[in-house]
Amino acid sequence: MATADTAVDRGTLPPAQLALQRFNELSQRQKLAAGVAAAIAIALLVGVWLWSRVPDYAVLFSNFEERDGGAIVAALQQQNVPYKFSPAGNAILIPSAMVHDVRLRLAAQGLPKGGLVGFELMENQKLGVSQFHEQVNFQRALEGELARTIQSIASVASARVHLAIPKQSGFLRDEQKPTASVLVNLHPGRAMDAAQVAGIVHLVASSVPQLTSDHVSVIDQNGTLLTNRPDPLRNAGLDPTQLSYVREIESGYIRRIETILTPIVGPDNFKAQVTADVDFNQVEATAETFKPNPSPDQAIRSQQINEQGMREPAAQGVPGALSNQPPVPATAPITSPPVAAGAAPGGSATPVSGNRAATINYELDRTIQHTKQALGQVKRLSVAVVVNHRSETLPNGETRAAAMSDDELARITSLVREAMGFSQARGDSLNVSSAPFAAGHTESQAPLPVWKDPEMVDLGKEVLKYVVILVALAVVYFGVVRPLLRTVAPPAPRAEPDEGEEEGAVVSLSHAAPVSSFDEKLARAKELAVSDPRVVANLIKEWMGVNEEGKK
């Protein structure tokens, strides 16, 4: 009866409790084997997860002094922080999640100290230090602070500053000005332009009293003087900025041509070159023009007329000596009438002499023109475009290269002419031709195979990692977990039909609602044993077979 009661209980238990009950019924050896299998599965899953999880290392410190590197490594070992060196050996790498925390902890220990000391040197001044030592410490601190500031420039890896500060003198004739020298170690492939060098010079000159910019020298790690260095192009009469401007103009025209031809013939089926003749002459002209023959109705600017008139008495008497005789005594006119005043003998009038002068100034047409030509005007453009032969498919399916027709070349020429802004008055020239490109050019532009593409290789590695994880999970499930579940919770036993029973008949203890009390379960088992003892016997045999198998 106990077995029948147990069968009824197992039919009503949830799966979790049923699996636990099955596990308790296993032998000690089976339980040990199941535990070992579960441990191996868990270890395999953890190993696969750790293998797939590549730690992301980030730079903790780089370009450090060897003495600082040893102290940093010792501190990392004490803190049990995993680390490794970069391939070049100039940087220490730690997991990226720990970078900021470790930097703060190392900073609390004063690491890295660096080969430079700043004004923190003045914090530990000893009592009774002489003035000379104080001056030396101040100069060292100032040099270190300037070097640290210069190292903050992106292209500078490290810097050293040397100051020559003379001792102050009370005599003006013995006074000397301070000087400075700066050594910069640039990153590989970096260079400093004139503006950056001038910035370093003014930085140092502004930080030291009475130091002028012309007393500061800057050199690089190769010993090249960066300050006051002569420009060979300017010494030869060339301006590098003008050459760069010409290259920019030519590149701009080439980009225009490429933009308009790429959709038509493809990106690798043409080449264009542009030569620009740019005028950098600065010309200022002033012209003053007068019209040679003014019109008759020209406006009068000023007019001046001067007239003079004078009356003179006429000559009297007979010419000769008799006319110079003194006059006769005056007599009263008795018989002859008096002569009218102003009248000459013989009836002639007194003559009048005159002078007339006139000055007339006319307005003149005058044109003053001041012309200043713009700098960098394009005087002439020369453009050459070569187009690759187009490929055509033959009736048999083969492809061959064929030259472009005259209509196609004319269309391309027209497009290029408009893109470059062709000007006949300016004297521009354009030449478009079609020619087969060399095989080496096409091969060099051919895309890489899929298995050689770095992006595809990285993608394949990432996919392979997840495939390995899925395979490991499948092996663990089908090789360990699933057999273990079958052993702990086997499927419900199925009674074999007897000879008298029909094949495929379903046997169940009861179709009624589940019972809860022990008496009801016992009564149901007795009723089943009385009504159908064969089923109960087969059930008991099945249980005994399981127990016997478990003992084995």
Coordinates of C-alpha atoms in Angstrom, one line a residue:
M1 CA 0.0 0.0 0.0
A2 CA 2.9 2.3 0.6
T3 CA 4.0 2.0 -2.9
A4 CA 0.7 2.9 -4.3
D5 CA 0.6 5.9 -2.0
T6 CA 4.0 7.0 -3.3
A7 CA 2.9 6.6 -6.8
V8 CA -0.1 8.8 -6.2
D9 CA 2.1 11.4 -4.5
R10 CA 4.6 11.5 -7.4
G11 CA 1.7 12.1 -9.8
T12 CA 0.7 15.2 -7.9
L13 CA 4.1 16.7 -7.0
P14 CA 5.5 19.7 -9.0
P15 CA 8.5 19.1 -11.3
A16 CA 11.1 20.7 -9.0
Q17 CA 10.1 18.6 -5.9
L18 CA 9.8 15.5 -8.1
A19 CA 13.4 16.1 -9.4
L20 CA 14.6 16.5 -5.8
Q21 CA 12.9 13.3 -4.8
R22 CA 14.4 11.5 -7.7
F23 CA 17.9 12.9 -6.8
N24 CA 17.5 11.6 -3.2
E25 CA 16.6 8.2 -4.5
L26 CA 20.0 8.0 -6.3
S27 CA 22.9 6.1 -4.9
Q28 CA 25.9 7.8 -3.4
R29 CA 28.0 7.0 -6.4
Q30 CA 25.4 8.5 -8.8
K31 CA 25.2 11.6 -6.7
L32 CA 28.9 12.0 -6.8
A33 CA 29.1 11.6 -10.5
A34 CA 26.3 14.1 -11.0
G35 CA 28.1 16.7 -8.9
V36 CA 31.4 16.2 -10.7
A37 CA 29.6 16.5 -14.1
A38 CA 27.9 19.7 -12.9
A39 CA 31.3 21.1 -11.7
I40 CA 32.9 20.3 -15.0
A41 CA 30.1 22.0 -16.9
I42 CA 30.3 25.1 -14.8
A43 CA 34.1 25.2 -15.1
L44 CA 33.8 24.8 -18.9
L45 CA 31.3 27.7 -19.1
V46 CA 33.4 30.0 -16.9
G47 CA 36.5 29.2 -18.9
V48 CA 34.8 29.9 -22.2
W49 CA 33.4 33.2 -20.8
L50 CA 36.8 34.3 -19.5
W51 CA 38.4 33.3 -22.9
S52 CA 35.9 35.3 -24.8
R53 CA 36.1 38.3 -22.5
V54 CA 39.4 40.0 -23.7
P55 CA 40.5 42.5 -21.1
D56 CA 40.6 46.1 -22.4
Y57 CA 43.9 47.6 -21.4
A58 CA 44.4 51.4 -21.4
V59 CA 47.5 53.6 -21.0
L60 CA 48.3 54.4 -17.4
F61 CA 51.5 56.4 -18.0
S62 CA 53.7 56.9 -21.0
N63 CA 57.0 58.5 -21.8
F64 CA 58.1 58.2 -18.2
E65 CA 61.6 58.2 -16.8
E66 CA 63.2 54.8 -16.1
R67 CA 63.4 55.6 -12.4
D68 CA 59.7 56.5 -12.3
G69 CA 58.8 53.3 -14.3
G70 CA 60.5 51.1 -11.7
A71 CA 58.6 52.9 -8.8
I72 CA 55.3 52.6 -10.7
V73 CA 55.7 48.9 -11.4
A74 CA 56.6 48.2 -7.7
A75 CA 53.5 50.1 -6.6
L76 CA 51.3 48.2 -9.0
Q77 CA 52.7 44.9 -7.7
Q78 CA 52.0 45.9 -4.1
Q79 CA 48.4 46.8 -5.1
N80 CA 47.9 43.5 -7.1
V81 CA 47.0 45.5 -10.2
P82 CA 47.6 43.6 -13.5
Y83 CA 49.8 45.4 -15.9
K84 CA 51.7 45.0 -19.1
F85 CA 54.0 47.1 -21.3
S86 CA 53.2 48.5 -24.7
P87 CA 55.1 46.9 -27.7
A88 CA 57.4 49.9 -27.8
G89 CA 58.1 49.6 -24.1
N90 CA 57.3 53.3 -23.5
A91 CA 53.9 52.9 -21.8
I92 CA 52.4 50.9 -18.9
L93 CA 49.0 49.4 -19.6
I94 CA 46.4 48.4 -17.1
P95 CA 42.7 47.4 -17.4
S96 CA 40.8 50.4 -18.5
A97 CA 38.3 50.2 -15.7
M98 CA 41.1 50.8 -13.1
V99 CA 43.0 53.6 -14.9
H100 CA 41.5 56.5 -13.0
D101 CA 41.5 54.8 -9.6
V102 CA 45.1 53.7 -9.9
R103 CA 46.2 57.2 -11.1
L104 CA 44.7 58.8 -8.1
R105 CA 46.3 56.3 -5.7
L106 CA 49.7 56.7 -7.4
A107 CA 49.4 60.5 -7.3
A108 CA 48.8 60.2 -3.6
Q109 CA 52.2 58.5 -3.4
G110 CA 53.8 61.2 -5.6
L111 CA 54.2 59.0 -8.7
P112 CA 55.3 59.6 -11.3
K113 CA 57.8 62.1 -9.9
G114 CA 59.3 62.9 -13.4
G115 CA 62.8 64.1 -14.1
L116 CA 61.7 67.7 -13.5
V117 CA 61.0 69.5 -10.3
G118 CA 58.8 72.5 -9.9
F119 CA 58.0 74.9 -7.2
E120 CA 57.3 72.0 -4.9
L121 CA 61.0 72.1 -4.3
M122 CA 60.5 75.3 -2.3
E123 CA 58.1 73.6 0.1
N124 CA 60.9 71.7 1.9
Q125 CA 63.3 74.5 2.5
K126 CA 65.7 73.7 5.4
L127 CA 66.3 76.2 8.1
G128 CA 69.6 78.1 7.7
V129 CA 70.0 77.6 3.9
S130 CA 72.2 80.2 2.3
Q131 CA 71.0 82.8 -0.1
F132 CA 73.0 81.1 -2.9
H133 CA 71.2 77.8 -2.3
E134 CA 67.8 79.6 -2.3
Q135 CA 68.6 81.2 -5.6
V136 CA 69.7 77.9 -7.1
N137 CA 66.6 76.1 -5.9
F138 CA 64.4 78.9 -7.3
Q139 CA 66.1 78.7 -10.6
R140 CA 65.7 74.9 -10.7
A141 CA 62.0 75.3 -9.8
L142 CA 61.5 77.9 -12.5
E143 CA 63.2 75.7 -15.1
G144 CA 61.0 72.7 -14.2
E145 CA 57.8 74.7 -14.3
L146 CA 58.7 76.1 -17.7
A147 CA 59.6 72.6 -19.0
R148 CA 56.3 71.2 -17.7
T149 CA 54.4 74.0 -19.5
I150 CA 56.2 73.4 -22.8
Q151 CA 55.5 69.6 -22.5
S152 CA 51.8 70.4 -22.6
I153 CA 52.1 71.2 -26.3
A154 CA 50.8 68.4 -28.4
S155 CA 53.8 67.9 -30.6
V156 CA 56.3 68.0 -27.7
A157 CA 57.2 64.8 -25.9
S158 CA 59.6 66.3 -23.4
A159 CA 61.5 69.5 -22.8
R160 CA 64.4 70.9 -20.9
V161 CA 64.9 74.6 -20.1
H162 CA 68.2 76.1 -19.1
L163 CA 68.3 79.6 -17.6
A164 CA 71.4 81.7 -17.3
I165 CA 70.4 84.4 -14.8
P166 CA 73.4 86.7 -13.9
K167 CA 73.9 88.1 -10.5
Q168 CA 72.5 91.5 -10.0
S169 CA 75.1 94.3 -9.9
G170 CA 74.8 97.9 -8.6
F171 CA 76.8 99.2 -11.5
L172 CA 75.0 99.8 -14.8
R173 CA 78.2 99.2 -16.9
D174 CA 78.5 95.7 -15.4
E175 CA 74.8 94.8 -15.8
Q176 CA 74.1 91.6 -17.9
K177 CA 70.9 90.4 -19.3
P178 CA 69.6 86.8 -18.7
T179 CA 69.5 84.2 -21.4
A180 CA 67.6 81.0 -21.9
S181 CA 68.0 77.8 -23.9
V182 CA 65.1 75.3 -24.6
L183 CA 65.5 71.8 -25.8
V184 CA 62.4 70.1 -27.1
N185 CA 62.0 66.4 -27.9
L186 CA 59.3 66.1 -30.5
H187 CA 57.0 63.1 -31.0
P188 CA 57.9 60.9 -34.0
G189 CA 56.6 62.4 -37.2
R190 CA 55.8 65.7 -35.6
A191 CA 57.2 69.1 -36.4
M192 CA 56.9 72.6 -35.0
D193 CA 55.9 75.6 -37.2
A194 CA 57.2 79.1 -36.7
A195 CA 54.1 80.2 -34.7
Q196 CA 54.7 77.4 -32.1
V197 CA 58.4 78.2 -31.8
A198 CA 57.5 81.9 -31.4
G199 CA 55.0 81.0 -28.7
I200 CA 57.6 79.0 -26.7
V201 CA 60.1 81.9 -27.0
H202 CA 57.5 84.5 -25.7
L203 CA 56.5 82.1 -23.0
V204 CA 60.0 81.8 -21.6
A205 CA 60.8 85.5 -22.1
S206 CA 57.7 86.5 -20.3
S207 CA 58.4 84.2 -17.3
V208 CA 61.9 85.5 -16.5
P209 CA 62.5 89.2 -15.5
Q210 CA 64.5 91.3 -17.9
L211 CA 64.7 88.4 -20.5
T212 CA 64.0 89.5 -24.1
S213 CA 62.9 87.3 -26.9
D214 CA 66.1 87.6 -28.9
H215 CA 68.0 86.0 -26.0
V216 CA 66.0 82.8 -26.1
S217 CA 67.2 79.9 -28.3
V218 CA 65.1 76.8 -29.1
I219 CA 66.5 73.6 -30.6
D220 CA 65.0 70.1 -31.2
Q221 CA 66.4 66.7 -30.4
N222 CA 68.4 66.6 -33.6
G223 CA 70.2 69.8 -32.7
T224 CA 68.4 71.9 -35.3
L225 CA 68.0 75.5 -34.3
L226 CA 64.3 76.4 -34.5
T227 CA 64.6 80.1 -33.7
N228 CA 65.9 82.6 -36.3
R229 CA 66.3 79.8 -38.8
P230 CA 66.7 81.0 -42.4
D231 CA 64.1 79.9 -44.9
P232 CA 65.9 78.6 -48.0
L233 CA 62.9 79.4 -50.2
R234 CA 62.6 83.0 -49.0
N235 CA 66.4 83.4 -49.5
A236 CA 66.0 82.2 -53.1
G237 CA 63.2 84.7 -53.7
L238 CA 60.3 82.3 -53.3
D239 CA 57.4 82.5 -51.0
P240 CA 56.3 79.2 -49.6
T241 CA 52.8 80.5 -49.0
Q242 CA 52.5 81.4 -52.6
L243 CA 53.5 77.9 -53.7
S244 CA 50.9 76.5 -51.3
Y245 CA 48.3 78.8 -52.7
V246 CA 49.0 77.6 -56.2
R247 CA 48.7 74.0 -55.1
E248 CA 45.4 74.7 -53.4
I249 CA 44.0 76.3 -56.6
E250 CA 45.1 73.4 -58.7
S251 CA 43.7 70.9 -56.3
G252 CA 40.4 72.8 -56.3
Y253 CA 40.1 72.6 -60.1
I254 CA 41.0 68.9 -60.0
R255 CA 38.3 68.2 -57.4
R256 CA 35.7 70.0 -59.6
I257 CA 36.7 67.8 -62.6
E258 CA 36.6 64.6 -60.5
T259 CA 33.2 65.5 -59.1
I260 CA 31.6 65.9 -62.5
L261 CA 33.4 62.9 -64.3
T262 CA 33.1 60.3 -61.5
P263 CA 29.4 59.5 -62.1
I264 CA 30.0 59.2 -65.8
V265 CA 33.2 57.1 -66.3
G266 CA 33.9 55.9 -62.7
P267 CA 36.4 56.9 -60.1
D268 CA 39.4 54.9 -61.5
N269 CA 38.8 55.5 -65.2
F270 CA 40.2 59.0 -65.6
K271 CA 43.1 61.2 -64.4
A272 CA 43.1 65.0 -64.4
Q273 CA 45.9 67.5 -63.9
V274 CA 45.7 71.2 -63.8
T275 CA 48.5 73.8 -64.1
A276 CA 47.6 77.3 -62.9
D277 CA 49.6 80.4 -63.8
V278 CA 49.0 82.8 -60.9
D279 CA 50.1 86.4 -60.9
F280 CA 51.5 87.5 -57.6
N281 CA 52.8 90.9 -58.8
Q282 CA 51.4 93.9 -56.9
V283 CA 50.8 96.6 -59.5
E284 CA 49.6 100.1 -58.7
A285 CA 49.0 102.5 -61.6
T286 CA 47.9 106.2 -61.7
A287 CA 47.0 107.7 -65.1
E288 CA 46.1 111.4 -65.9
T289 CA 44.6 112.0 -69.4
F290 CA 43.9 115.2 -71.2
K291 CA 41.9 115.6 -74.3
P292 CA 44.0 117.2 -77.1
N293 CA 41.4 119.4 -78.8
P294 CA 38.6 120.7 -76.7
S295 CA 35.3 121.5 -78.3
P296 CA 34.4 125.1 -79.3
D297 CA 31.7 125.3 -76.7
Q298 CA 34.2 124.5 -74.0
A299 CA 33.4 126.2 -70.7
I300 CA 35.4 129.3 -69.9
R301 CA 37.1 129.0 -66.6
S302 CA 38.4 132.7 -66.3
Q303 CA 38.7 135.7 -68.7
Q304 CA 40.7 138.9 -68.3
I305 CA 40.7 142.0 -70.7
N306 CA 43.0 145.0 -70.3
E307 CA 42.5 148.1 -72.4
Q308 CA 44.5 151.4 -72.4
G309 CA 43.9 154.8 -74.3
M310 CA 46.0 158.0 -74.4
R311 CA 45.5 161.4 -76.3
E312 CA 48.7 163.3 -77.5
P313 CA 48.8 166.9 -79.1
A314 CA 49.6 167.1 -82.8
A315 CA 52.9 168.6 -84.0
Q316 CA 52.7 172.4 -85.0
G317 CA 54.8 174.7 -87.1
V318 CA 57.0 174.2 -90.1
P319 CA 59.4 171.3 -89.6
G320 CA 62.9 172.5 -89.3
A321 CA 64.8 175.2 -87.4
L322 CA 62.2 177.9 -87.7
S323 CA 59.8 175.8 -85.7
N324 CA 62.1 176.0 -82.7
Q325 CA 61.9 179.8 -82.5
P326 CA 60.4 181.4 -79.4
P327 CA 56.8 182.3 -79.7
V328 CA 55.9 185.9 -80.8
P329 CA 54.3 188.2 -78.4
A330 CA 50.6 187.7 -77.9
T331 CA 48.3 190.0 -79.7
A332 CA 44.6 190.4 -79.3
P333 CA 42.7 188.9 -82.1
I334 CA 41.1 191.9 -83.8
T335 CA 40.9 191.0 -87.3
S336 CA 41.0 187.2 -87.2
P337 CA 38.7 185.0 -85.1
P338 CA 40.3 182.9 -82.3
V339 CA 41.3 179.3 -82.9
A340 CA 39.1 176.8 -81.1
A341 CA 40.8 174.9 -78.3
G342 CA 42.2 171.6 -79.3
A343 CA 42.1 172.4 -83.0
A344 CA 45.2 172.2 -84.9
P345 CA 46.1 174.5 -87.7
G346 CA 44.8 173.3 -91.0
G347 CA 41.7 171.7 -89.3
S348 CA 43.2 168.3 -88.1
A349 CA 42.0 166.6 -84.8
T350 CA 44.2 165.5 -81.9
P351 CA 45.3 161.8 -82.5
V352 CA 44.5 159.1 -79.8
S353 CA 46.7 156.0 -79.1
G354 CA 45.3 152.8 -77.3
N355 CA 46.4 149.2 -76.1
R356 CA 44.0 146.3 -75.6
A357 CA 45.0 142.8 -74.1
A358 CA 42.7 139.8 -73.4
T359 CA 43.4 136.5 -71.5
I360 CA 40.8 133.7 -71.6
N361 CA 41.3 130.4 -69.6
Y362 CA 39.1 127.4 -70.7
E363 CA 38.3 124.3 -68.6
L364 CA 40.3 121.3 -69.7
D365 CA 39.1 117.6 -69.7
R366 CA 41.3 115.6 -67.3
T367 CA 40.9 112.0 -66.1
I368 CA 42.9 110.6 -63.1
Q369 CA 42.7 106.8 -62.7
H370 CA 44.3 104.9 -59.8
T371 CA 44.4 101.1 -60.3
K372 CA 45.6 98.4 -57.9
Q373 CA 45.5 94.8 -59.1
A374 CA 44.4 92.0 -56.8
L375 CA 47.1 89.6 -55.6
G376 CA 46.9 86.0 -56.8
Q377 CA 44.9 86.4 -59.9
V378 CA 44.8 83.4 -62.2
K379 CA 46.4 84.4 -65.5
R380 CA 46.0 81.1 -67.4
L381 CA 44.9 77.5 -66.8
S382 CA 46.2 74.4 -68.6
V383 CA 44.1 71.3 -68.1
A384 CA 44.8 67.7 -69.3
V385 CA 42.4 64.9 -68.8
V386 CA 43.0 61.3 -69.9
V387 CA 40.0 58.8 -69.9
N388 CA 40.4 55.1 -69.8
H389 CA 39.0 53.0 -72.6
R390 CA 35.5 51.8 -71.9
S391 CA 34.7 48.1 -71.7
E392 CA 32.1 46.5 -74.0
T393 CA 30.7 43.0 -74.0
L394 CA 30.9 41.0 -77.2
P395 CA 28.1 38.6 -78.4
N396 CA 30.1 35.6 -77.1
G397 CA 30.1 37.1 -73.6
E398 CA 33.7 38.3 -73.5
T399 CA 34.7 41.8 -72.7
R400 CA 37.2 44.0 -74.4
A401 CA 38.4 47.6 -74.0
A402 CA 37.3 50.1 -76.7
A403 CA 38.2 53.7 -77.3
M404 CA 35.6 56.3 -76.7
S405 CA 33.8 57.8 -79.6
D406 CA 34.2 61.4 -80.8
D407 CA 30.8 62.3 -79.4
E408 CA 31.7 60.9 -76.0
L409 CA 35.0 62.8 -75.9
A410 CA 33.2 66.0 -77.1
R411 CA 30.7 65.6 -74.3
I412 CA 33.4 65.1 -71.7
T413 CA 35.3 68.0 -73.0
S414 CA 32.3 70.3 -72.8
L415 CA 31.7 69.2 -69.2
V416 CA 35.3 69.8 -68.2
R417 CA 35.3 73.1 -69.9
E418 CA 32.3 74.3 -67.9
A419 CA 33.7 72.8 -64.6
M420 CA 37.1 74.6 -65.0
G421 CA 35.5 77.9 -66.1
F422 CA 37.3 78.0 -69.4
S423 CA 38.1 81.5 -70.7
Q424 CA 39.3 82.1 -74.2
A425 CA 40.3 85.7 -73.4
R426 CA 42.5 84.4 -70.6
G427 CA 44.2 82.0 -72.9
D428 CA 43.2 78.7 -71.2
S429 CA 43.9 75.4 -72.8
L430 CA 42.1 72.1 -72.5
N431 CA 43.1 68.7 -73.8
V432 CA 40.9 65.6 -73.3
S433 CA 42.1 62.2 -74.7
S434 CA 41.2 58.6 -74.4
A435 CA 43.9 55.9 -73.8
P436 CA 44.0 52.5 -72.2
F437 CA 45.4 52.5 -68.7
A438 CA 48.3 50.2 -67.7
A439 CA 47.4 46.9 -66.1
G440 CA 49.5 47.8 -63.0
H441 CA 47.3 50.8 -62.3
T442 CA 44.1 48.7 -62.4
E443 CA 45.6 46.0 -60.1
S444 CA 46.8 48.6 -57.6
Q445 CA 43.3 50.0 -57.4
A446 CA 41.6 46.6 -57.2
P447 CA 39.8 45.9 -53.9
L448 CA 41.3 43.5 -51.4
P449 CA 39.9 40.0 -51.2
V450 CA 37.4 39.3 -48.4
W451 CA 39.8 37.1 -46.5
K452 CA 42.5 39.9 -46.6
D453 CA 40.3 42.8 -45.6
P454 CA 41.2 43.8 -42.1
E455 CA 37.7 44.7 -41.2
M456 CA 36.4 41.3 -42.4
V457 CA 39.1 39.5 -40.6
D458 CA 38.2 41.2 -37.3
L459 CA 34.5 40.5 -38.0
G460 CA 35.3 36.8 -38.6
K461 CA 37.3 36.6 -35.3
E462 CA 34.4 38.1 -33.4
V463 CA 31.9 35.7 -35.0
L464 CA 34.2 32.7 -34.4
K465 CA 34.3 33.7 -30.7
Y466 CA 30.6 33.5 -30.4
V467 CA 30.4 30.3 -32.4
V468 CA 32.9 28.7 -30.0
I469 CA 30.7 29.9 -27.1
L470 CA 27.6 28.4 -28.6
V471 CA 29.4 25.1 -29.3
A472 CA 30.6 24.9 -25.7
L473 CA 27.1 25.6 -24.4
A474 CA 25.7 22.9 -26.7
V475 CA 28.3 20.4 -25.5
V476 CA 27.6 21.2 -21.9
Y477 CA 23.8 20.9 -22.3
F478 CA 23.6 17.8 -24.5
G479 CA 26.6 16.1 -22.9
V480 CA 26.2 16.9 -19.2
V481 CA 23.0 18.8 -18.3
R482 CA 20.5 16.8 -20.3
P483 CA 21.8 13.3 -19.2
L484 CA 21.9 14.5 -15.6
L485 CA 18.3 15.7 -15.8
R486 CA 17.2 12.4 -17.3
T487 CA 18.9 10.5 -14.5
V488 CA 17.5 12.8 -11.7
A489 CA 14.0 13.1 -13.2
P490 CA 13.3 10.2 -15.6
P491 CA 10.1 10.2 -17.6
A492 CA 7.0 8.7 -16.0
P493 CA 6.8 4.9 -16.3
R494 CA 4.5 3.6 -18.9
A495 CA 2.7 0.3 -18.2
E496 CA 3.0 -2.3 -20.9
P497 CA -0.4 -3.6 -22.0
D498 CA -1.3 -7.2 -21.2
E499 CA -2.3 -9.8 -23.6
G500 CA -5.9 -9.2 -23.0
E501 CA -5.7 -5.5 -23.2
E502 CA -5.8 -3.5 -26.3
E503 CA -2.7 -1.9 -27.6
G504 CA -2.4 1.8 -26.9
A505 CA -4.8 1.8 -24.0
V506 CA -4.1 4.5 -21.5
V507 CA -4.1 3.5 -17.8
S508 CA -4.5 6.1 -15.1
L509 CA -5.1 5.9 -11.4
S510 CA -8.1 8.1 -11.5
H511 CA -9.8 10.8 -13.5
A512 CA -11.3 12.3 -10.5
A513 CA -10.1 15.5 -8.8
P514 CA -6.9 15.1 -6.8
V515 CA -7.4 14.1 -3.2
S516 CA -5.6 15.6 -0.2
S517 CA -6.2 13.4 2.9
F518 CA -4.3 10.2 3.6
D519 CA -7.5 8.2 4.2
E520 CA -8.9 9.2 0.9
K521 CA -5.6 8.3 -0.8
L522 CA -5.6 4.9 1.0
A523 CA -9.2 4.2 0.0
R524 CA -8.5 5.1 -3.6
A525 CA -5.5 2.8 -3.7
K526 CA -7.5 -0.1 -2.1
E527 CA -10.3 0.5 -4.6
L528 CA -7.8 0.4 -7.5
A529 CA -6.2 -2.8 -6.2
V530 CA -9.6 -4.5 -5.9
S531 CA -10.9 -3.3 -9.2
D532 CA -7.8 -3.8 -11.3
P533 CA -5.1 -5.7 -9.4
R534 CA -3.1 -6.3 -12.6
V535 CA -2.3 -2.6 -13.1
V536 CA -1.2 -2.3 -9.4
A537 CA 1.0 -5.4 -9.8
N538 CA 2.7 -4.0 -12.9
L539 CA 3.3 -0.7 -11.2
I540 CA 4.9 -2.4 -8.2
K541 CA 7.1 -4.4 -10.5
E542 CA 8.2 -1.2 -12.3
W543 CA 9.1 0.4 -9.0
M544 CA 11.1 -2.6 -7.9
G545 CA 12.9 -2.7 -11.2
V546 CA 14.0 0.9 -10.8
N547 CA 15.2 0.3 -7.2
E548 CA 17.0 -2.8 -8.3
E549 CA 18.6 -0.9 -11.2
G550 CA 19.6 1.8 -8.8
K551 CA 21.2 -0.7 -6.4
K552 CA 23.2 -2.0 -9.3

